[in-house]
Tab-separated table of C-alpha atoms in Angstrom:
chain	number	residue	atom	x	y	z
S	20	UNK	CA	111.406	149.302	165.623
S	21	UNK	CA	112.598	152.640	164.384
S	22	UNK	CA	115.923	154.257	165.232
S	23	UNK	CA	114.378	156.706	167.624
S	24	UNK	CA	112.422	153.840	169.387
S	25	UNK	CA	115.618	151.903	169.769
S	26	UNK	CA	117.235	155.095	171.247
S	27	UNK	CA	114.382	155.554	173.681
S	28	UNK	CA	114.601	151.837	174.765
S	29	UNK	CA	118.318	152.216	175.241
S	30	UNK	CA	117.869	155.257	177.467
S	31	UNK	CA	115.197	153.419	179.396
S	32	UNK	CA	117.516	150.400	180.002
S	33	UNK	CA	120.423	152.694	181.063
S	34	UNK	CA	118.126	154.461	183.416
S	35	UNK	CA	117.081	151.148	184.975
S	36	UNK	CA	120.718	150.112	185.146
S	37	UNK	CA	121.636	153.335	186.954
S	38	UNK	CA	118.552	153.608	189.236
S	39	UNK	CA	117.020	156.321	187.213
S	40	UNK	CA	120.005	158.569	187.546
S	41	UNK	CA	121.727	158.377	184.175
S	42	UNK	CA	122.843	161.535	182.450
S	43	UNK	CA	121.210	162.687	179.348
S	44	UNK	CA	122.450	161.424	176.064
S	45	UNK	CA	122.543	163.437	172.797
S	46	UNK	CA	121.265	161.925	169.584
S	47	UNK	CA	124.810	161.638	168.172
S	48	UNK	CA	125.836	159.655	171.277
S	49	UNK	CA	123.032	157.193	170.617
S	50	UNK	CA	123.575	157.097	166.926
S	51	UNK	CA	127.309	156.120	167.542
S	52	UNK	CA	126.618	153.381	170.152
S	53	UNK	CA	123.665	151.813	168.322
S	54	UNK	CA	125.694	151.747	165.003
S	55	UNK	CA	128.607	150.079	166.866
S	56	UNK	CA	126.263	147.638	168.543
S	57	UNK	CA	124.695	146.720	165.209
S	58	UNK	CA	128.081	145.971	163.647
S	59	UNK	CA	129.092	143.878	166.726
S	60	UNK	CA	125.855	141.877	166.445
S	61	UNK	CA	126.719	140.971	162.837
S	62	UNK	CA	130.211	139.920	163.665
S	63	UNK	CA	129.134	137.922	166.692
S	64	UNK	CA	126.458	135.890	164.918
S	65	UNK	CA	127.794	135.473	161.345
S	66	UNK	CA	130.511	133.121	162.562
S	67	UNK	CA	129.628	130.114	164.714
S	68	UNK	CA	132.820	130.493	166.883
S	69	UNK	CA	131.983	133.992	167.970
S	70	UNK	CA	128.871	133.012	169.978
S	71	UNK	CA	128.141	130.680	172.739
S	72	UNK	CA	125.574	128.515	170.864
S	73	UNK	CA	128.077	127.929	168.087
S	74	UNK	CA	125.510	128.641	165.383
S	75	UNK	CA	126.514	130.889	162.553
S	76	UNK	CA	124.775	132.391	159.535
S	77	UNK	CA	122.864	129.869	157.378
S	78	UNK	CA	122.956	127.217	160.196
S	79	UNK	CA	119.622	128.114	161.841
S	80	UNK	CA	116.489	130.026	160.852
S	81	UNK	CA	117.005	132.666	163.557
S	82	UNK	CA	120.432	133.465	162.214
S	83	UNK	CA	119.157	133.520	158.645
S	84	UNK	CA	116.244	135.871	159.447
S	85	UNK	CA	118.482	138.067	161.598
S	86	UNK	CA	121.109	138.697	158.897
S	87	UNK	CA	119.134	137.949	155.792
S	88	UNK	CA	118.474	141.665	155.061
S	89	UNK	CA	122.222	142.111	154.361
S	90	UNK	CA	122.341	139.579	151.570
S	91	UNK	CA	123.225	141.238	148.265
S	92	UNK	CA	123.782	139.838	144.706
S	93	UNK	CA	126.549	141.009	142.348
S	94	UNK	CA	125.854	139.143	139.090
S	95	UNK	CA	128.799	140.424	137.154
S	96	UNK	CA	132.031	141.632	139.013
S	97	UNK	CA	134.389	143.755	137.043
S	98	UNK	CA	137.919	142.915	136.311
S	99	UNK	CA	140.213	145.143	138.249
S	100	UNK	CA	141.743	148.033	136.258
S	101	UNK	CA	145.237	147.057	137.645
S	102	UNK	CA	146.494	143.509	137.284
S	103	UNK	CA	149.864	144.326	138.954
S	104	UNK	CA	150.757	141.563	141.298
S	105	UNK	CA	148.697	138.694	139.931
S	106	UNK	CA	150.359	135.322	140.003
S	107	UNK	CA	150.978	133.762	136.459
S	108	UNK	CA	153.240	130.835	136.235
S	109	UNK	CA	153.522	127.369	134.548
S	110	UNK	CA	150.693	125.996	136.800
S	111	UNK	CA	148.223	128.810	137.585
S	112	UNK	CA	147.028	132.024	136.077
S	113	UNK	CA	145.365	134.696	138.203
S	114	UNK	CA	143.056	137.720	137.575
S	115	UNK	CA	141.980	140.362	139.950
S	116	UNK	CA	138.311	141.249	140.301
S	117	UNK	CA	136.945	144.272	142.103
S	118	UNK	CA	134.318	143.625	144.850
S	119	UNK	CA	131.315	145.905	145.650
S	120	UNK	CA	132.204	148.768	147.896
S	121	UNK	CA	129.744	147.578	150.577
S	122	UNK	CA	131.107	143.994	150.530
S	123	UNK	CA	131.645	142.521	154.002
S	124	UNK	CA	131.622	138.746	153.718
S	125	UNK	CA	131.288	136.389	150.752
S	126	UNK	CA	128.542	133.757	151.046
S	127	UNK	CA	128.309	132.314	147.496
S	128	UNK	CA	130.345	132.575	144.360
S	129	UNK	CA	130.588	130.961	140.922
S	130	UNK	CA	132.559	131.623	137.586
S	131	UNK	CA	131.481	131.258	134.072
S	132	UNK	CA	134.342	130.104	131.826
S	133	UNK	CA	135.117	130.352	128.108
S	134	UNK	CA	134.553	126.541	127.502
S	135	UNK	CA	131.318	124.863	126.515
S	136	UNK	CA	129.554	121.833	127.989
S	137	UNK	CA	129.487	119.161	125.263
S	138	UNK	CA	126.101	117.937	126.620
S	139	UNK	CA	124.163	121.227	125.987
S	140	UNK	CA	126.605	123.658	124.231
S	141	UNK	CA	126.256	126.032	127.094
S	142	UNK	CA	129.137	127.801	128.922
S	143	UNK	CA	130.501	125.843	131.873
S	144	UNK	CA	129.932	127.240	135.413
S	145	UNK	CA	132.971	126.516	137.578
S	146	UNK	CA	132.804	126.170	141.367
S	147	UNK	CA	135.044	128.349	143.444
S	148	UNK	CA	137.392	127.059	146.095
S	149	UNK	CA	139.061	129.397	148.543
S	150	UNK	CA	142.763	128.751	148.806
S	151	UNK	CA	145.230	130.163	151.290
S	152	UNK	CA	148.202	131.935	149.888
S	153	UNK	CA	150.668	129.509	151.481
S	154	UNK	CA	148.828	126.629	149.722
S	155	UNK	CA	148.935	127.949	146.199
S	156	UNK	CA	152.178	126.390	145.098
S	157	UNK	CA	151.732	123.160	146.885
S	158	UNK	CA	148.148	122.504	145.594
S	159	UNK	CA	149.180	123.524	142.054
S	160	UNK	CA	151.194	120.410	141.902
S	161	UNK	CA	148.209	118.183	142.699
S	162	UNK	CA	145.836	117.165	139.847
S	163	UNK	CA	143.191	116.556	142.376
S	164	UNK	CA	143.180	120.011	143.840
S	165	UNK	CA	144.406	122.419	141.147
S	166	UNK	CA	142.031	124.337	138.777
S	167	UNK	CA	140.630	122.333	135.878
S	168	UNK	CA	137.723	121.981	133.392
S	169	UNK	CA	136.407	119.120	131.250
S	170	UNK	CA	134.030	119.164	128.367
S	171	UNK	CA	131.560	117.148	130.500
S	172	UNK	CA	130.695	120.380	132.285
S	173	UNK	CA	132.856	120.144	135.427
S	174	UNK	CA	135.218	122.948	136.347
S	175	UNK	CA	136.931	124.312	139.400
S	176	UNK	CA	138.745	127.704	139.953
S	177	UNK	CA	140.632	128.987	143.035
S	178	UNK	CA	139.965	132.211	144.866
S	179	UNK	CA	142.258	134.166	147.200
S	180	UNK	CA	142.220	137.850	148.598
S	181	UNK	CA	144.379	140.653	147.652
S	182	UNK	CA	144.746	144.410	148.714
S	183	UNK	CA	142.669	147.162	147.397
S	184	UNK	CA	144.011	149.051	144.296
S	185	UNK	CA	143.763	152.264	146.355
S	186	UNK	CA	143.898	151.858	150.061
S	187	UNK	CA	142.313	155.105	151.110
S	188	UNK	CA	145.126	156.111	153.473
S	189	UNK	CA	145.277	159.449	151.682
S	190	UNK	CA	141.956	161.326	152.099
S	191	UNK	CA	142.409	162.826	148.690
S	192	UNK	CA	142.279	159.414	147.087
S	193	UNK	CA	139.245	157.512	148.230
S	194	UNK	CA	139.629	153.781	148.784
S	195	UNK	CA	138.611	151.435	145.918
S	196	UNK	CA	136.813	148.136	146.517
S	197	UNK	CA	138.313	145.067	147.975
S	198	UNK	CA	139.679	142.540	145.539
S	199	UNK	CA	139.639	138.771	144.970
S	200	UNK	CA	142.057	136.978	142.768
S	201	UNK	CA	140.644	134.083	140.703
S	202	UNK	CA	142.920	131.423	139.453
S	203	UNK	CA	142.631	129.067	136.496
S	204	UNK	CA	145.231	126.559	135.289
S	205	UNK	CA	145.898	128.641	132.187
S	206	UNK	CA	143.936	126.427	129.808
S	207	UNK	CA	140.736	128.406	130.204
S	208	UNK	CA	139.605	131.927	131.237
S	209	UNK	CA	136.943	133.278	133.430
S	210	UNK	CA	134.313	135.376	131.547
S	211	UNK	CA	132.083	136.163	134.537
S	212	UNK	CA	132.453	136.269	138.266
S	213	UNK	CA	129.080	136.047	140.177
S	214	UNK	CA	128.890	136.542	143.893
S	215	UNK	CA	126.341	136.816	146.779
S	216	UNK	CA	127.542	138.479	149.965
S	217	UNK	CA	126.734	140.101	153.160
S	218	UNK	CA	127.076	143.832	152.928
S	219	UNK	CA	128.139	146.243	155.706
S	220	UNK	CA	125.010	147.503	157.254
S	221	UNK	CA	124.332	151.247	156.983
S	222	UNK	CA	124.738	153.326	160.114
S	223	UNK	CA	121.758	153.699	162.396
S	224	UNK	CA	120.796	157.369	162.660
S	225	UNK	CA	118.841	158.709	165.626
S	226	UNK	CA	117.224	162.142	165.221
S	227	UNK	CA	114.477	162.887	167.620
S	228	UNK	CA	114.309	166.557	166.614
S	229	UNK	CA	113.514	165.712	162.991
S	230	UNK	CA	112.240	162.218	162.870
S	231	UNK	CA	112.121	162.196	159.117
S	232	UNK	CA	115.987	162.275	159.179
S	233	UNK	CA	116.288	159.048	161.216
S	234	UNK	CA	117.604	155.837	159.540
S	235	UNK	CA	116.481	152.541	161.024
S	236	UNK	CA	118.520	149.519	161.307
S	237	UNK	CA	118.463	147.314	158.310
S	238	UNK	CA	118.552	144.112	160.285
S	239	UNK	CA	115.401	142.205	161.090
S	240	UNK	CA	113.085	143.424	163.713
S	241	UNK	CA	113.825	140.432	165.828
S	242	UNK	CA	117.395	141.541	166.318
S	243	UNK	CA	116.653	145.029	167.572
S	244	UNK	CA	116.238	144.337	171.350
S	245	UNK	CA	119.449	142.408	171.332
S	246	UNK	CA	121.256	145.252	169.502
S	247	UNK	CA	119.935	147.580	172.172
S	248	UNK	CA	121.262	145.289	174.902
S	249	UNK	CA	124.705	145.416	173.355
S	250	UNK	CA	124.502	149.110	173.023
S	251	UNK	CA	123.581	149.411	176.648
S	252	UNK	CA	126.743	147.523	177.617
S	253	UNK	CA	128.882	149.625	175.257
S	254	UNK	CA	127.406	152.907	176.609
S	255	UNK	CA	128.150	151.866	180.214
S	256	UNK	CA	131.699	151.128	179.245
S	257	UNK	CA	131.941	154.625	177.671
S	258	UNK	CA	130.828	156.476	180.641
S	259	UNK	CA	132.922	154.355	182.892
S	260	UNK	CA	130.022	153.314	185.201
S	261	UNK	CA	130.273	150.151	187.250
S	262	UNK	CA	128.466	147.574	185.151
S	263	UNK	CA	127.463	143.979	185.141
S	264	UNK	CA	128.719	141.905	182.184
S	265	UNK	CA	125.764	141.630	179.784
S	266	UNK	CA	127.415	141.048	176.427
S	267	UNK	CA	127.818	137.331	177.191
S	268	UNK	CA	124.349	136.584	178.670
S	269	UNK	CA	122.545	138.332	175.847
S	270	UNK	CA	123.749	135.540	173.602
S	271	UNK	CA	121.305	133.253	175.211
S	272	UNK	CA	118.426	135.189	173.598
S	273	UNK	CA	119.650	134.033	170.152
């Protein structure tokens, strides 16, 4: 449904909750609460531990369809302009890569390295293992866990997270993208970092004065009623009305 239709449904639900006595809401109020509800929906259902049915993204069709519109592909991520802070020692060698500005969660990643597969003379594609910072040193001592490659076409690299080059604390200096640090064992280099990720959804914009200016939810139509239910609960909290808890029960719909 459109953003304005979601706003109308939200007002209808609020009227019903308050026995047809709710105050009027401006479009900016509805824009704000629907956008917040959309973000909350994504965070609740992308991770299996955040919802009662313990089913996360890519575990069931309903999750995949609900969040599939947020999947983006970044075929070639840029090496960060600043490499200050990378870890380079006798066991591992790191490189920072900039992530897309709309990046939210990584769902797939692979790295092309500067070594050839002896079977077909093609560049080797390494699989990526996320490693916690407190495991970097310990794992670098293990030949079974550290980054490696062989001419038979197998390769592994590590990945961890790192701060943005520019944080955005100062409004005069807008934030740069988030960064990942990719590690090799120093005997090979990464020539390309490919990723698929869930992006941050664009804000919903309600504009019933000029409908052409509205911006609908990017999520699948099947999620819209649930988003409105979340927005209803959030709005009731904002206006401090006595409410029944509905954030938990709405999970049963999904």
